[in-house]
CSV table of C-alpha atoms in Angstrom, one decimal:
chain,number,residue,atom,x,y,z
A,1,UNK,CA,2.0,21.1,2.3
A,2,UNK,CA,5.3,22.9,2.7
A,3,UNK,CA,8.4,22.5,0.9
A,4,UNK,CA,11.5,21.1,2.7
A,5,UNK,CA,14.7,22.9,2.6
A,6,UNK,CA,15.7,21.0,-0.6
A,7,UNK,CA,12.8,22.3,-2.4
A,8,UNK,CA,11.0,19.0,-2.3
A,9,UNK,CA,7.4,18.4,-1.1
A,10,UNK,CA,8.6,15.1,0.3
A,11,UNK,CA,9.8,14.7,3.8
A,12,UNK,CA,12.7,12.2,4.0
A,13,UNK,CA,12.9,9.3,4.8
A,14,UNK,CA,9.5,8.3,3.3
A,15,UNK,CA,8.0,5.3,1.7
A,16,UNK,CA,7.6,6.1,-2.0
A,17,UNK,CA,5.8,3.9,-4.7
A,18,UNK,CA,7.2,3.8,-8.2
A,19,UNK,CA,5.4,2.2,-11.1
A,20,UNK,CA,7.5,1.0,-14.0
A,21,UNK,CA,5.7,0.1,-17.2
A,22,UNK,CA,7.5,-1.9,-19.9
A,23,UNK,CA,7.3,-4.5,-22.6
A,24,UNK,CA,6.3,-7.8,-21.0
A,25,UNK,CA,9.2,-10.1,-21.4
A,26,UNK,CA,10.8,-13.0,-19.5
A,27,UNK,CA,12.9,-11.6,-16.6
A,28,UNK,CA,11.6,-8.0,-16.9
A,29,UNK,CA,10.3,-7.8,-13.4
A,30,UNK,CA,13.5,-9.4,-12.0
A,31,UNK,CA,15.6,-6.9,-13.9
A,32,UNK,CA,13.5,-4.0,-12.4
A,33,UNK,CA,14.0,-5.4,-8.9
A,34,UNK,CA,17.7,-5.8,-9.4
A,35,UNK,CA,18.0,-2.1,-10.5
A,36,UNK,CA,16.1,-1.0,-7.4
A,37,UNK,CA,18.2,-3.2,-5.1
A,38,UNK,CA,21.4,-1.4,-6.4
A,39,UNK,CA,20.0,2.0,-5.7
A,40,UNK,CA,18.1,1.2,-2.5
A,41,UNK,CA,20.0,-1.5,-0.6
A,42,UNK,CA,17.3,-1.7,2.1
A,43,UNK,CA,14.6,-2.4,-0.5
A,44,UNK,CA,12.1,-5.0,0.4
A,45,UNK,CA,11.2,-7.2,-2.6
A,46,UNK,CA,7.9,-8.3,-0.9
A,47,UNK,CA,6.5,-4.8,-1.8
A,48,UNK,CA,6.6,-5.6,-5.5
A,49,UNK,CA,3.2,-5.7,-7.3
A,50,UNK,CA,2.7,-6.7,-10.9
A,51,UNK,CA,0.0,-6.2,-13.3
A,52,UNK,CA,-0.2,-7.2,-17.0
A,53,UNK,CA,-2.0,-4.9,-19.5
A,54,UNK,CA,-5.3,-6.0,-20.9
A,55,UNK,CA,-3.7,-7.3,-24.1
A,56,UNK,CA,-0.8,-8.8,-22.3
A,57,UNK,CA,1.9,-6.8,-24.1
A,58,UNK,CA,3.0,-4.6,-21.2
A,59,UNK,CA,3.7,-5.3,-17.6
A,60,UNK,CA,3.5,-2.8,-14.8
A,61,UNK,CA,5.8,-3.3,-11.9
A,62,UNK,CA,5.2,-1.2,-8.7
A,63,UNK,CA,7.9,-1.1,-6.1
A,64,UNK,CA,7.8,0.8,-2.8
A,65,UNK,CA,11.0,2.1,-1.6
A,66,UNK,CA,12.2,3.9,1.5
A,67,UNK,CA,13.6,7.1,0.0
A,68,UNK,CA,16.2,8.8,2.0
A,69,UNK,CA,16.8,11.9,-0.3
A,70,UNK,CA,15.7,13.5,-3.5
A,71,UNK,CA,19.1,12.7,-5.0
A,72,UNK,CA,18.5,9.0,-4.2
A,73,UNK,CA,15.1,9.1,-5.8
A,74,UNK,CA,16.5,10.9,-8.9
A,75,UNK,CA,19.3,8.3,-9.3
A,76,UNK,CA,16.9,5.5,-9.1
A,77,UNK,CA,14.6,7.1,-11.8
A,78,UNK,CA,17.5,7.5,-14.0
A,79,UNK,CA,18.5,3.9,-13.7
A,80,UNK,CA,15.0,2.7,-14.3
A,81,UNK,CA,14.4,4.9,-17.4
A,82,UNK,CA,17.7,3.8,-18.7
A,83,UNK,CA,16.5,0.2,-19.0
A,84,UNK,CA,15.8,-0.7,-22.7
A,85,UNK,CA,12.5,-2.4,-22.0
A,86,UNK,CA,11.0,0.4,-19.8
A,87,UNK,CA,8.5,2.6,-21.5
A,88,UNK,CA,7.8,5.0,-18.6
A,89,UNK,CA,8.3,5.4,-14.9
A,90,UNK,CA,5.7,7.1,-12.6
């Protein structure tokens, strides 16, 4: 794999899955989708996958976005990690 001119291993545009894990609460998944839609206007909500933790306390929400640049991905990560219910973003 070679690095692009921007220093990224990714070649843009590309489909990029992002997993967001947070405390399971009413509306959490919808709030995550809303944040993604702001950063990625062409986001397809049908790509969302959800899975509750074994104990039911946490929910992972996986979204697949079409990333157009590293800057766009970085902005999305910042928005997601800034959500008060999010524990981590992968």
